[in-house]
Each structure stands twice: as C-alpha cells, then as structure tokens.
PDB file of C-alpha atoms and ligand atoms in Angstrom:
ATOM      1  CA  UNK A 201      -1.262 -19.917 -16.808  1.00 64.00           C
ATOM      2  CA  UNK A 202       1.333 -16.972 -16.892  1.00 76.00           C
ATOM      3  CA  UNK A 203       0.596 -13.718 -17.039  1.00 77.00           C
ATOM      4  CA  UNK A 204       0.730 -13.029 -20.700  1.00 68.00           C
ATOM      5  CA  UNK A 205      -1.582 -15.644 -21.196  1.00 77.00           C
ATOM      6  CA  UNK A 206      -4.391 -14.256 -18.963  1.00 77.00           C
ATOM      7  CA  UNK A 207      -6.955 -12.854 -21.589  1.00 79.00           C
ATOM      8  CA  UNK A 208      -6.829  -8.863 -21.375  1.00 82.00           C
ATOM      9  CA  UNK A 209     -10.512  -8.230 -22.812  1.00 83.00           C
ATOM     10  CA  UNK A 210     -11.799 -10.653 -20.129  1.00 82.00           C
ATOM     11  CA  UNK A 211     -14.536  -8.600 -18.147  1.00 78.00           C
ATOM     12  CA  UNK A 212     -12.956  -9.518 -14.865  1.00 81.00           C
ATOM     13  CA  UNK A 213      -9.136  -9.215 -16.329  1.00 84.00           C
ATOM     14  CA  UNK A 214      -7.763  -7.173 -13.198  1.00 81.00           C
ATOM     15  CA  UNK A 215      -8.871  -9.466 -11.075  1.00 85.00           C
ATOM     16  CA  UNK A 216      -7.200 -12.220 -12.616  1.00 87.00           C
ATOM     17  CA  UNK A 217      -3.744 -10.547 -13.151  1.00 88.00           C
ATOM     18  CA  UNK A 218      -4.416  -9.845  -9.095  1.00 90.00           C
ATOM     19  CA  UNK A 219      -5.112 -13.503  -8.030  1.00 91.00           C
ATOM     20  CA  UNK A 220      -2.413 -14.732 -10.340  1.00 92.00           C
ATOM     21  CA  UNK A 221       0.216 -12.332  -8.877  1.00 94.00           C
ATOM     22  CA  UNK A 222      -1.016 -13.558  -5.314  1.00 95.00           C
ATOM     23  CA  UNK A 223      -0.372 -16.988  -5.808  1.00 94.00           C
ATOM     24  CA  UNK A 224       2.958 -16.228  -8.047  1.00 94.00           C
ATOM     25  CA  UNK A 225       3.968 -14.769  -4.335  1.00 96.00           C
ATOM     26  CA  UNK A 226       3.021 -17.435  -2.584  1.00 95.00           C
ATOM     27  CA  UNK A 227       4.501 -20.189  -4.578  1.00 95.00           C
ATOM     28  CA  UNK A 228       7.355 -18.037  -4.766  1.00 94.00           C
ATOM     29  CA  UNK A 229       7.809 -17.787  -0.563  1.00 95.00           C
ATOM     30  CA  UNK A 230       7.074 -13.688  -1.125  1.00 96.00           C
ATOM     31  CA  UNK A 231       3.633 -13.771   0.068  1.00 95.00           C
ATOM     32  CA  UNK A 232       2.245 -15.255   3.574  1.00 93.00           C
ATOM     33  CA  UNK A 233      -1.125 -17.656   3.384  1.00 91.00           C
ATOM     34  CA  UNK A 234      -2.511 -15.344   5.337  1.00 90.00           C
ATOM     35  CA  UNK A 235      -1.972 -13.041   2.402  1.00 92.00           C
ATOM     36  CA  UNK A 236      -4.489 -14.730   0.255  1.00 92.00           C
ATOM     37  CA  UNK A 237      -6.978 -14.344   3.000  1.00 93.00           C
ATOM     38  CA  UNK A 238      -6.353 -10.178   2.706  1.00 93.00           C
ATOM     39  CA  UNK A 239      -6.601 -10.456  -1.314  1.00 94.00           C
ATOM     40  CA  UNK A 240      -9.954 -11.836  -1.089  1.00 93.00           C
ATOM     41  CA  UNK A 241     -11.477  -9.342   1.353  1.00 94.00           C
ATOM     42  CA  UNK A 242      -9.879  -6.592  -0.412  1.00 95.00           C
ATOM     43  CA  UNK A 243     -11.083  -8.422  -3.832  1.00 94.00           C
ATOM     44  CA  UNK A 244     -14.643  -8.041  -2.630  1.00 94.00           C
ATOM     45  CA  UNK A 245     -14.069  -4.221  -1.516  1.00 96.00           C
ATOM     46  CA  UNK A 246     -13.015  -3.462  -5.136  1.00 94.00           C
ATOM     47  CA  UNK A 247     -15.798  -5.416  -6.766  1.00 92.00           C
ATOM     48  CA  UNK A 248     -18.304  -3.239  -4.810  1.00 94.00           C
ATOM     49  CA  UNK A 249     -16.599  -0.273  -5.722  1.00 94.00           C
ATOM     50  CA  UNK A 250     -16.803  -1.392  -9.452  1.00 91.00           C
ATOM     51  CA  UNK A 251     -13.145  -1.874 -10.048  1.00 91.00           C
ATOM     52  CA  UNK A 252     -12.438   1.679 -10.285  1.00 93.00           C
ATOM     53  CA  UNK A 253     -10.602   4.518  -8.826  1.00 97.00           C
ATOM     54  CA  UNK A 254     -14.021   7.242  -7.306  1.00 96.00           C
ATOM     55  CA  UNK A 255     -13.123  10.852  -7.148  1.00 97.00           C
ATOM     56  CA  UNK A 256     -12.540  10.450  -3.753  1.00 97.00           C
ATOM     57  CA  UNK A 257      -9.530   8.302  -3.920  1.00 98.00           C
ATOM     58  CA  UNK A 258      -8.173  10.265  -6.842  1.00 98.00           C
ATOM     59  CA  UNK A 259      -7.700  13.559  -4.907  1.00 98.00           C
ATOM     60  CA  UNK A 260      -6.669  10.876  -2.095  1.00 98.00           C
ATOM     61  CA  UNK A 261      -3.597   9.392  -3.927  1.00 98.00           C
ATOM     62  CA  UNK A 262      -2.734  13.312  -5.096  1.00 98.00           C
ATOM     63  CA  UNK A 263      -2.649  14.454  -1.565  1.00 98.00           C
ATOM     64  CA  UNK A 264      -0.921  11.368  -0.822  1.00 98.00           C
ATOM     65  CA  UNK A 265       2.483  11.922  -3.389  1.00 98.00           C
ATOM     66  CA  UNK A 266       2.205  16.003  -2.331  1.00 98.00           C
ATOM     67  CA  UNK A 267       2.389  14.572   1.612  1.00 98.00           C
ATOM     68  CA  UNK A 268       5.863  12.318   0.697  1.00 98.00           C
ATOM     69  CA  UNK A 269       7.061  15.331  -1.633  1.00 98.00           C
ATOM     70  CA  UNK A 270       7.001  17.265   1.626  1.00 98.00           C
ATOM     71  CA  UNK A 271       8.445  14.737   3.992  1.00 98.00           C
ATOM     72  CA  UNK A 272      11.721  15.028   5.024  1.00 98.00           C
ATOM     73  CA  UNK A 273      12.182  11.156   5.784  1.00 98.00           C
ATOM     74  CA  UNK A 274       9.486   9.021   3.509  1.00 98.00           C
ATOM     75  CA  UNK A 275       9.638   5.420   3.966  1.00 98.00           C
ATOM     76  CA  UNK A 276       6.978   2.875   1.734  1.00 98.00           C
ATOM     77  CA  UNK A 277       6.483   0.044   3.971  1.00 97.00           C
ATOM     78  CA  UNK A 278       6.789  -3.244   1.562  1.00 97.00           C
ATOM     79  CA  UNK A 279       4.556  -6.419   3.019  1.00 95.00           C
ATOM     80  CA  UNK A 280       4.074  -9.746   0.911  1.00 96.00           C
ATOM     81  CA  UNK A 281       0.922  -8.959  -0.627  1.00 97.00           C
ATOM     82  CA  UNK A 282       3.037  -5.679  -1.790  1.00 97.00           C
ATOM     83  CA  UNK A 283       5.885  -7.005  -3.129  1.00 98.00           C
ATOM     84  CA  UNK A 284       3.886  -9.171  -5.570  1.00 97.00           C
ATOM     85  CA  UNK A 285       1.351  -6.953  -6.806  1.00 97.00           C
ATOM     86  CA  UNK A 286       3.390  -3.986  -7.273  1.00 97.00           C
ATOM     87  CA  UNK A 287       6.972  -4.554  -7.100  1.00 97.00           C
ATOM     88  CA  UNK A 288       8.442  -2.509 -10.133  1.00 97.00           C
ATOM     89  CA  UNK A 289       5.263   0.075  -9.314  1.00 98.00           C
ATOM     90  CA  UNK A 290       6.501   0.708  -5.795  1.00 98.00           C
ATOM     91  CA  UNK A 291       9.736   1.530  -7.026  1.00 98.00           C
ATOM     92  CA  UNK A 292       9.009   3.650  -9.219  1.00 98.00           C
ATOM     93  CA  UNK A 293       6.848   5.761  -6.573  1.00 98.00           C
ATOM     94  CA  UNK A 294      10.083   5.699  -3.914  1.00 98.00           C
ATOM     95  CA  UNK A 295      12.189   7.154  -7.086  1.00 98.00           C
ATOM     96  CA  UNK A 296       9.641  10.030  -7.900  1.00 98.00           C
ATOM     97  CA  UNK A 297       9.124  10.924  -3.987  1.00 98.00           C
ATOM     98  CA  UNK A 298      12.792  10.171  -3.358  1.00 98.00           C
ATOM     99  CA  UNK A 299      11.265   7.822  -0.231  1.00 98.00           C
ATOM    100  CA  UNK A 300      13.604   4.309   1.431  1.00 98.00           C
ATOM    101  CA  UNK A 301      11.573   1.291   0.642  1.00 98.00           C
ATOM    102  CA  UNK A 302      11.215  -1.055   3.966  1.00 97.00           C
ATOM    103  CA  UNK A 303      10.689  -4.396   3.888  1.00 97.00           C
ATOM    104  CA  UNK A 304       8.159  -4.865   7.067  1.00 94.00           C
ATOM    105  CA  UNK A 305       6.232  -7.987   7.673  1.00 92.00           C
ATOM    106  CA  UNK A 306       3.227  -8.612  10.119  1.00 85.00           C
ATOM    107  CA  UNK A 307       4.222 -12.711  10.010  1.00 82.00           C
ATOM    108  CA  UNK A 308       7.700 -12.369   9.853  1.00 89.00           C
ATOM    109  CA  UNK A 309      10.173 -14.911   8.846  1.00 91.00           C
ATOM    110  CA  UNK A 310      14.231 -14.420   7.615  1.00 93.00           C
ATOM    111  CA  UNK A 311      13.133 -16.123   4.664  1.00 94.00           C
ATOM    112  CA  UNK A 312      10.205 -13.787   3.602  1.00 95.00           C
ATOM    113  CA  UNK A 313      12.751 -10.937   4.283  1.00 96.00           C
ATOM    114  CA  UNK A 314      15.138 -12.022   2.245  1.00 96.00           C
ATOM    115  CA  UNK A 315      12.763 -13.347  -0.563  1.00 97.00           C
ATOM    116  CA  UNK A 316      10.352  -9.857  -0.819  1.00 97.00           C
ATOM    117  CA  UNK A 317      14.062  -7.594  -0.265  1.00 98.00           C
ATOM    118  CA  UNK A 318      15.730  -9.747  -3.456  1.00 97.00           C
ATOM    119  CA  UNK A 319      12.460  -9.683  -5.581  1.00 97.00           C
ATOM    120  CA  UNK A 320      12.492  -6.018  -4.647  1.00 98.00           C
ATOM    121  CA  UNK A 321      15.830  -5.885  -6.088  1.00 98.00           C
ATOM    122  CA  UNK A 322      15.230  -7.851  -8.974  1.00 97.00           C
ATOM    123  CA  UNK A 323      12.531  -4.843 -10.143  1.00 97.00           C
ATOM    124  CA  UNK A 324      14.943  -2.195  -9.550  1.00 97.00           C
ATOM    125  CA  UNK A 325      15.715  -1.440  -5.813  1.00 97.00           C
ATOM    126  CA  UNK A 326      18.577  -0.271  -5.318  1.00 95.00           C
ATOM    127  CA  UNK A 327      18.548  -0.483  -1.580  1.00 95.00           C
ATOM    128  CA  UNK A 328      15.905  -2.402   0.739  1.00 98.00           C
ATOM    129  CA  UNK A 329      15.863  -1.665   4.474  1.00 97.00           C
ATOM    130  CA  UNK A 330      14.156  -3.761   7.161  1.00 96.00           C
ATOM    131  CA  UNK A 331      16.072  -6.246   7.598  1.00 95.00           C
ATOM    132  CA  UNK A 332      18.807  -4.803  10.148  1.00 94.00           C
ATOM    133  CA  UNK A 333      15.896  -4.519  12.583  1.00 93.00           C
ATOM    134  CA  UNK A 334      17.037  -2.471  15.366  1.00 94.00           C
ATOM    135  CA  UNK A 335      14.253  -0.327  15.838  1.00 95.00           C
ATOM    136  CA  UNK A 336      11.315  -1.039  17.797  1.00 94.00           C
ATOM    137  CA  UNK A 337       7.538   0.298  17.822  1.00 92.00           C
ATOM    138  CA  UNK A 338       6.437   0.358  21.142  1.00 90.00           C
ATOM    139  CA  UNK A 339       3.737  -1.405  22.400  1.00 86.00           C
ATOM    140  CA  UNK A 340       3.537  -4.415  19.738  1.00 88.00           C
ATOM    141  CA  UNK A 341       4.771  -7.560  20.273  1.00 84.00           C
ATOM    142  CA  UNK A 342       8.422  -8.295  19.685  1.00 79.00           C
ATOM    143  CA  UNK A 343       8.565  -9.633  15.934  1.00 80.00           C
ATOM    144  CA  UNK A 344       5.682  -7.385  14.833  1.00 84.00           C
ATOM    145  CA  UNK A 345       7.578  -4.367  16.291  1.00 90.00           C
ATOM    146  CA  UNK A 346      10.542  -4.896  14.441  1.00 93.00           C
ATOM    147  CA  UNK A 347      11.583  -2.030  12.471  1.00 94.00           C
ATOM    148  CA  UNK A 348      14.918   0.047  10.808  1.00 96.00           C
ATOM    149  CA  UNK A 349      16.349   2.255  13.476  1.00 96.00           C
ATOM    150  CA  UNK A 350      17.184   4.150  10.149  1.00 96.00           C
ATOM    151  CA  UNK A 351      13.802   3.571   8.149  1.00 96.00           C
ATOM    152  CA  UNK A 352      10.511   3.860   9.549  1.00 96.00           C
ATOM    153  CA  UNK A 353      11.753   3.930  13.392  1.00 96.00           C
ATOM    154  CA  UNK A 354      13.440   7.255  12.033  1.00 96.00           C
ATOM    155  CA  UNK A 355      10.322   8.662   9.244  1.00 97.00           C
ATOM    156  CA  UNK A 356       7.922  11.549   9.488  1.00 98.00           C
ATOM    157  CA  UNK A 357       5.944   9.940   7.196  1.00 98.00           C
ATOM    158  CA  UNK A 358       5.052   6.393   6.120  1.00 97.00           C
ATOM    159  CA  UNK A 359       3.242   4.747   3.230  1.00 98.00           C
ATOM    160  CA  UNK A 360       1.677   1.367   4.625  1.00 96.00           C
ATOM    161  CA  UNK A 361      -0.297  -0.408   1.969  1.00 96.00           C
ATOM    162  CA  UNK A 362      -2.562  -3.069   3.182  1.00 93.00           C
ATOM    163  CA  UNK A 363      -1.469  -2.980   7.033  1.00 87.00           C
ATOM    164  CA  UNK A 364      -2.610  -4.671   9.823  1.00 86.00           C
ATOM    165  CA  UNK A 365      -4.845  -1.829  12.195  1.00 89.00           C
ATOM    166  CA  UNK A 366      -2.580  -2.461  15.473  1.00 89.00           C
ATOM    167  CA  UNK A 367       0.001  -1.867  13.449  1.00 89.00           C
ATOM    168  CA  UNK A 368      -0.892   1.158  11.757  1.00 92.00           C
ATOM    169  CA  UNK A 369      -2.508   2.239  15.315  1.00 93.00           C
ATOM    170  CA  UNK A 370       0.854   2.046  16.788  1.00 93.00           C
ATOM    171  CA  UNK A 371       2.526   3.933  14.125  1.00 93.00           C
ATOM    172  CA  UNK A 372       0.473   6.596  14.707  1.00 92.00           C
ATOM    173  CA  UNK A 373       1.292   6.730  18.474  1.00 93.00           C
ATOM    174  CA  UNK A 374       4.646   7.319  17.026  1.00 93.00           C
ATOM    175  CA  UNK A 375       3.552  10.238  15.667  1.00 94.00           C
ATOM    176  CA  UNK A 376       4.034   8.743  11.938  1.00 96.00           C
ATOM    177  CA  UNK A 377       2.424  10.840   9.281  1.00 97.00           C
ATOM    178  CA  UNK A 378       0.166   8.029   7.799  1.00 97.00           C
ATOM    179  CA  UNK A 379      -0.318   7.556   4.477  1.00 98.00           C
ATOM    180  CA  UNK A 380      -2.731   4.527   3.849  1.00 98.00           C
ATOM    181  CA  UNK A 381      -3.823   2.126   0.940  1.00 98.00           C
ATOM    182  CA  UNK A 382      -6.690  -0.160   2.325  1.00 98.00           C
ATOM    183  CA  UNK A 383     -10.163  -1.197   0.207  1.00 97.00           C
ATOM    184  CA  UNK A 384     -11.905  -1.492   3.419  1.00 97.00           C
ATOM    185  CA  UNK A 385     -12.722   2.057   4.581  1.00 97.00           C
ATOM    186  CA  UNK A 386     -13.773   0.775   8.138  1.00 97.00           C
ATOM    187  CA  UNK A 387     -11.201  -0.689   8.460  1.00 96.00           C
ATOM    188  CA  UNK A 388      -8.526   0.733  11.753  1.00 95.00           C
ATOM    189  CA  UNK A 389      -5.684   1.109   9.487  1.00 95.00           C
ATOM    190  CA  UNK A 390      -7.970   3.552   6.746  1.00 97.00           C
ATOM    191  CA  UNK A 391      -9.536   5.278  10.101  1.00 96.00           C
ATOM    192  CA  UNK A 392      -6.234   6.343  11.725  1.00 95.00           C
ATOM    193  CA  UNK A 393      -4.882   7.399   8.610  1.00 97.00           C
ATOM    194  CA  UNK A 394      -4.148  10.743   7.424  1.00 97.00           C
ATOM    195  CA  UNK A 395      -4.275   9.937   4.228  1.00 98.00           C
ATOM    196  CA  UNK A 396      -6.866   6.766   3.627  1.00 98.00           C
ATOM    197  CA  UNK A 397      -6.767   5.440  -0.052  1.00 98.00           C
ATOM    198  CA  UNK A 398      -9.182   3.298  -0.660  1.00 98.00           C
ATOM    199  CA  UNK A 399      -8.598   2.084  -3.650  1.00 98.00           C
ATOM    200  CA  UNK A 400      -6.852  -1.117  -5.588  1.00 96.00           C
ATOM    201  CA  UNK A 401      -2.721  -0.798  -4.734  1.00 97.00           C
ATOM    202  CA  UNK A 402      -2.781  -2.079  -8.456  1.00 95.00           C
ATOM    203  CA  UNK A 403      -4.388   0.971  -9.144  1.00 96.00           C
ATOM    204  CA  UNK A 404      -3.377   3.397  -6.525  1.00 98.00           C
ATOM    205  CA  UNK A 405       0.869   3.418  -6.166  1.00 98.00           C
ATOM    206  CA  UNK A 406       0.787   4.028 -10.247  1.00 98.00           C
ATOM    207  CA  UNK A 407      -1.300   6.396 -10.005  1.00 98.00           C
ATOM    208  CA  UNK A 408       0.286   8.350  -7.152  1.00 98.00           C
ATOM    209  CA  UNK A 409       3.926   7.889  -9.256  1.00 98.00           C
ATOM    210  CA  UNK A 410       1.885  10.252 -11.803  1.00 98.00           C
ATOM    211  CA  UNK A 411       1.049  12.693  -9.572  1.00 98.00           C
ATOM    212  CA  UNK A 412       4.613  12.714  -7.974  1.00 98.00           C
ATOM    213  CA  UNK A 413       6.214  13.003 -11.026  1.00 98.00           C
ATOM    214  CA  UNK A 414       4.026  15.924 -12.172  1.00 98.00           C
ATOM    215  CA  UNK A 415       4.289  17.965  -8.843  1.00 98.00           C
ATOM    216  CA  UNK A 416       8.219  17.577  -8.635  1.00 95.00           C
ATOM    217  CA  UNK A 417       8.384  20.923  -9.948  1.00 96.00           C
ATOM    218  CA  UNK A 418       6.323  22.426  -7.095  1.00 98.00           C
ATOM    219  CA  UNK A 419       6.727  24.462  -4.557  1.00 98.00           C
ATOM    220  CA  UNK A 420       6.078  23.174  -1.045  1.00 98.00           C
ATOM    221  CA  UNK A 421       2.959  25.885  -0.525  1.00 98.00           C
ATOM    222  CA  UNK A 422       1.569  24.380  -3.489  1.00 98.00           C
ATOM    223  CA  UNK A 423       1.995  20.946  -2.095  1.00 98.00           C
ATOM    224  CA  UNK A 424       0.863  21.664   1.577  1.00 98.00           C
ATOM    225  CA  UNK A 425      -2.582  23.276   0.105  1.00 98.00           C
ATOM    226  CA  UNK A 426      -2.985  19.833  -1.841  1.00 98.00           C
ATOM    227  CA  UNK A 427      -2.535  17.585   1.467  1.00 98.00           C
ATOM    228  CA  UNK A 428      -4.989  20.599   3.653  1.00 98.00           C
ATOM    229  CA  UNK A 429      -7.929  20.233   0.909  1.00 98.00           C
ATOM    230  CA  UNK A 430      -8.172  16.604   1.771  1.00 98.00           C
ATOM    231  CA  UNK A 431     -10.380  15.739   4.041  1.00 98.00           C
ATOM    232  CA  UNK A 432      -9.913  11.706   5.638  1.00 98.00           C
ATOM    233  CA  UNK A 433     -12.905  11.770   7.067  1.00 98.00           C
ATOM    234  CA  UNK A 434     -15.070  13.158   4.149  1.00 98.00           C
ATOM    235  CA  UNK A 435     -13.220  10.760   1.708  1.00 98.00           C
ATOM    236  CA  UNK A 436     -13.799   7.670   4.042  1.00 98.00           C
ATOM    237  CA  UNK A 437     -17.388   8.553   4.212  1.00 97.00           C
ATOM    238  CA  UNK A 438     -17.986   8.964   0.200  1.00 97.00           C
ATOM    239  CA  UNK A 439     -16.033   5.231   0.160  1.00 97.00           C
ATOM    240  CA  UNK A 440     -18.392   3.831   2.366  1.00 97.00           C
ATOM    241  CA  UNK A 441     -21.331   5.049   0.487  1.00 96.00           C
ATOM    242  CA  UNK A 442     -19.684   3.795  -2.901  1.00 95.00           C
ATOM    243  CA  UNK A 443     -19.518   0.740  -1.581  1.00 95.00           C
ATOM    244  CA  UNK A 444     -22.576   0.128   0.021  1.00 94.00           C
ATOM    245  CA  UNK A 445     -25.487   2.184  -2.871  1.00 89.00           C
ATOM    246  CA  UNK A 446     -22.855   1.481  -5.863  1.00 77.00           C
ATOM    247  CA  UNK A 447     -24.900   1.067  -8.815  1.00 67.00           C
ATOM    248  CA  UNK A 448     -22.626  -2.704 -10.667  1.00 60.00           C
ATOM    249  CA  UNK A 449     -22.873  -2.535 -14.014  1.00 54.00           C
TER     250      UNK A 449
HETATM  251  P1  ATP B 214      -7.805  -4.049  10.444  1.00 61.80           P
HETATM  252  O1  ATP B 214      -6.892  -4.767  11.394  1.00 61.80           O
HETATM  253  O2  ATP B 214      -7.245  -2.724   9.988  1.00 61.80           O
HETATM  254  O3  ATP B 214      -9.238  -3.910  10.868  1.00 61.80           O
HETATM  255  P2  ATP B 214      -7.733  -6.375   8.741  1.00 61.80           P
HETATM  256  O4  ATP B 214      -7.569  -7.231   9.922  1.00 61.80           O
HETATM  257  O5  ATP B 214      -8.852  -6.624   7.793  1.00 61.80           O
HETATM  258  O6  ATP B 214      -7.767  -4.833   9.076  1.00 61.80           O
HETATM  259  P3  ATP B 214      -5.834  -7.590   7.046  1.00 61.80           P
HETATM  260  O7  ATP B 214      -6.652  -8.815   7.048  1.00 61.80           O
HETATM  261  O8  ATP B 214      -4.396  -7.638   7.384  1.00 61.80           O
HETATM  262  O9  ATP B 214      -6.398  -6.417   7.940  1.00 61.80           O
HETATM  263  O10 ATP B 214      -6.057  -7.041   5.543  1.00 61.80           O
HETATM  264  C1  ATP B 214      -5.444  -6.011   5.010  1.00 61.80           C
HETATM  265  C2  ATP B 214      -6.414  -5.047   4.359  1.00 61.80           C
HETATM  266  O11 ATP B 214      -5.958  -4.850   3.019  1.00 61.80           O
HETATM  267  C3  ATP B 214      -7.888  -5.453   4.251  1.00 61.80           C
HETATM  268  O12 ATP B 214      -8.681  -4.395   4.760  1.00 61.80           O
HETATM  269  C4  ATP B 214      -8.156  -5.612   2.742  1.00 61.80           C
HETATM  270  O13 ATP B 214      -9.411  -5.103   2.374  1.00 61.80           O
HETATM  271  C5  ATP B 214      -7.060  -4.752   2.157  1.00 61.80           C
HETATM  272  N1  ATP B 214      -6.611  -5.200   0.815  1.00 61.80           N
HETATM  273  C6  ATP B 214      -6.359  -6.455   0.388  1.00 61.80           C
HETATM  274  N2  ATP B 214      -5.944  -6.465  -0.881  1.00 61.80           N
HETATM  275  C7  ATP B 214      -5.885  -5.179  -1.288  1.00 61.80           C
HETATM  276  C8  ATP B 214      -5.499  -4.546  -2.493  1.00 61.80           C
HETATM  277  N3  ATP B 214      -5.109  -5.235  -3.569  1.00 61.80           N
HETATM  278  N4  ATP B 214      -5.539  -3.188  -2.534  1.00 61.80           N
HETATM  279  C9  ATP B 214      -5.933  -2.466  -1.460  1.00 61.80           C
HETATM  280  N5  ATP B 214      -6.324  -3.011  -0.289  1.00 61.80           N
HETATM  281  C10 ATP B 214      -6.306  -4.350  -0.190  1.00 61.80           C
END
C-alpha cells in the first residue's frame, strides 16, 4: 500500500502513515532493523499518551526552537528512523533555526550514510554533514563516536531525536546543549536532556518549525525567558503521569 492509499479517517491513521514510513526506510536501506524495534516502543509510548501533543510537550517544543534561535552553532542530528519519518519536516526546522543537519548513526554503515544524506537531499538539503567524520566524542566506542569536526564535534547545541542514552550521555559530557525528542520519558536520553520532548517526531519537528518561524522576529531576551520557564524535570514528570493515569478514549 502507498501512502496515499492509507485511509486518512482510519481511527489509528498516524500510526499507519508511521509504520508505513518505517518500513519504506527499511526497504529503502535508510532505516536499520533495529529501527523497527525503536518504532514500536515509541509506538506504544504515543498510544498511552493518546496520540497527542500534552501541554507539557507543547511549551517543550517552544522552548526547544527559542534554545536553537539562540545557539550560535545548531546542529539536528539525522538517524534512520529520522530520515524516514520526517525528512522534508527536518528541513524545514534547520531552515527556520538556520541549524547544519548531521547525518549520525548509532549502527553505522557507508551505505546508510550515503542513503539517509541523498534522501536528505532529495527533500531539500542543501548540505548534509556527517559523513567526513573527523570528530570524535570521547568515551564511546570508535564507530559510535564518529562525528563532524565541523558539525556536532563543533555545536553548542544539538537536536537528537530518538537517540541512544550513552550517546546522548556522552554528548552532554561535551557540554552539548541538549535538545531531545524521545516518547519514553525515563528514558537516559529524555533525563539528561535540557530540553526533553516527549512527544511523536511526526508531531514534534513540525510543530517546533511553527514556533521557529513565529519567534524569528524576536529578540534574544524574549527567547532566553522562553527556554528559563521550562522546567525538564517538571515536564518529564507530567509525561510520566500522562502516560501511566491517561484516561484512552
Ligand atoms: P535509552 O538508551 O535512552 O534508555 P533506548 O535504548 O530505549 O533508550 P532506543 O531503543 O535506541 O533507545 O530507542 C529510541 C527511543 O526513541 C525510544 O525511547 C523510543 O520510545 C523513542 N521513539 C521511537 N519512535 C519514536 C517516535 N516516532 N517519536 C519519538 N520517539 C520515538
């Protein structure tokens, strides 16, 4: 089935669109098999949350595009699962925060590079780093390390949707301004965050393009007092609680 054909008043249709996307990127040698294992973990976050953006992760995804309006060196970190749920979408958000879009891969192959940099490109990147690779994050392993000396080796602050937590633990320890999209708000990567979103990234990078695009205008107090009245640990907490009492319908 393609993805016009998936029905659009089907009760479940963003789930669909999601799994179909998924395996689009793994048939297409975009998206890792462990990939489909994170879909379906994250798949069962969102359905406990009701398939919706809370209050919480609104005012997380503003402070998040105020945080990369203020950064002097943005990078959006671009994995497999990524690249085929949101490619044009994560463009879009590096043009509104003027950010570098970085291919980075926890299983990573030349191919996978080079497929998730030219689908990238095919949706409207103009240029795709990660795959010069000579930058390091200390204390990972050597192909899990690899990064851009000039990308997110060299960022104050970095978007990483749907990353692994030793990953996103050893960003940190870099001193990396986190910004993170993860469903699971236990999960290390939403805990070391400064900014956890927890919330769909089929949901979540469109909605932070919005909020970019209407804060372009303003000025940088007006930004930092957006990124100081968020509070992680409050928003992680009112996550966890959605998740576990959420009324379904
Ligand atoms: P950690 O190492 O941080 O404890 P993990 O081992 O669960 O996390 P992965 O298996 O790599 O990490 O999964 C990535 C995370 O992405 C999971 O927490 C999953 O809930 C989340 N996830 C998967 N799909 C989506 C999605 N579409 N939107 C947002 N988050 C998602």
């Amino acid at each position: 089935m393609s993805e016009l054909e998936l029905p659009e008043d089907h009760p479940r249709y963003q789930s669909l669109l999601t799994r179909h996307r998924i395996e689009q990127g793994v048939e297409n040698g975009i998206t890792s098999k462990q990939g489909l294992i994170a879909e379906g973990r994250g798949e069962a976050f969102d359905y406990l949350l009701g398939e919706r953006t809370i209050e919480t992760a609104a005012l997380a995804e503003r402070a998040g595009a105020a945080r990369l309006l203020l950064a002097d060196q943005p990078v959006l970190s671009v994995n497999g699962n990524v690249a085929a749920l949101v490619a044009s979408e994560i463009v879009a958000l590096a043009e509104a925060v003027d950010a570098d879009l970085e291919v980075n891969l926890f299983n990573r192959t030349p191919e996978r590079m080079e497929a998730i940099a030219a689908h990238l490109r095919e949706h409207g990147a103009e240029e795709v780093k990660g795959l010069t690779a000579d930058g390091r994050i200390p204390n990972l392993s050597h192909e899990r390390a690899k990064v851009d000396a000039e990308g997110i080796a060299a960022a104050d602050v970095v978007l990483v949707p749907l990353e692994d937590g030793d990953r996103a633990e050893a960003l940190g320890e870099m001193g990396k301004t986190e910004i993170v999209i993860d469903l699971n708000p236990l999960s290390r990567s939403a805990q070391v965050a400064a900014i956890p979103i927890v919330d769909n990234i089929i949901r979540a990078v469109p909605n932070m393009t919005e909020h970019a695009l209407e804060l372009q205008t303003a000025d940088d107090p007006t930004l930092q007092d957006i990124v100081d009245a968020f509070d992680p640990k409050a928003a992680l907490t009112a996550a966890e609680a959605a998740i576990r009492d959420g009324e379904l319908d």
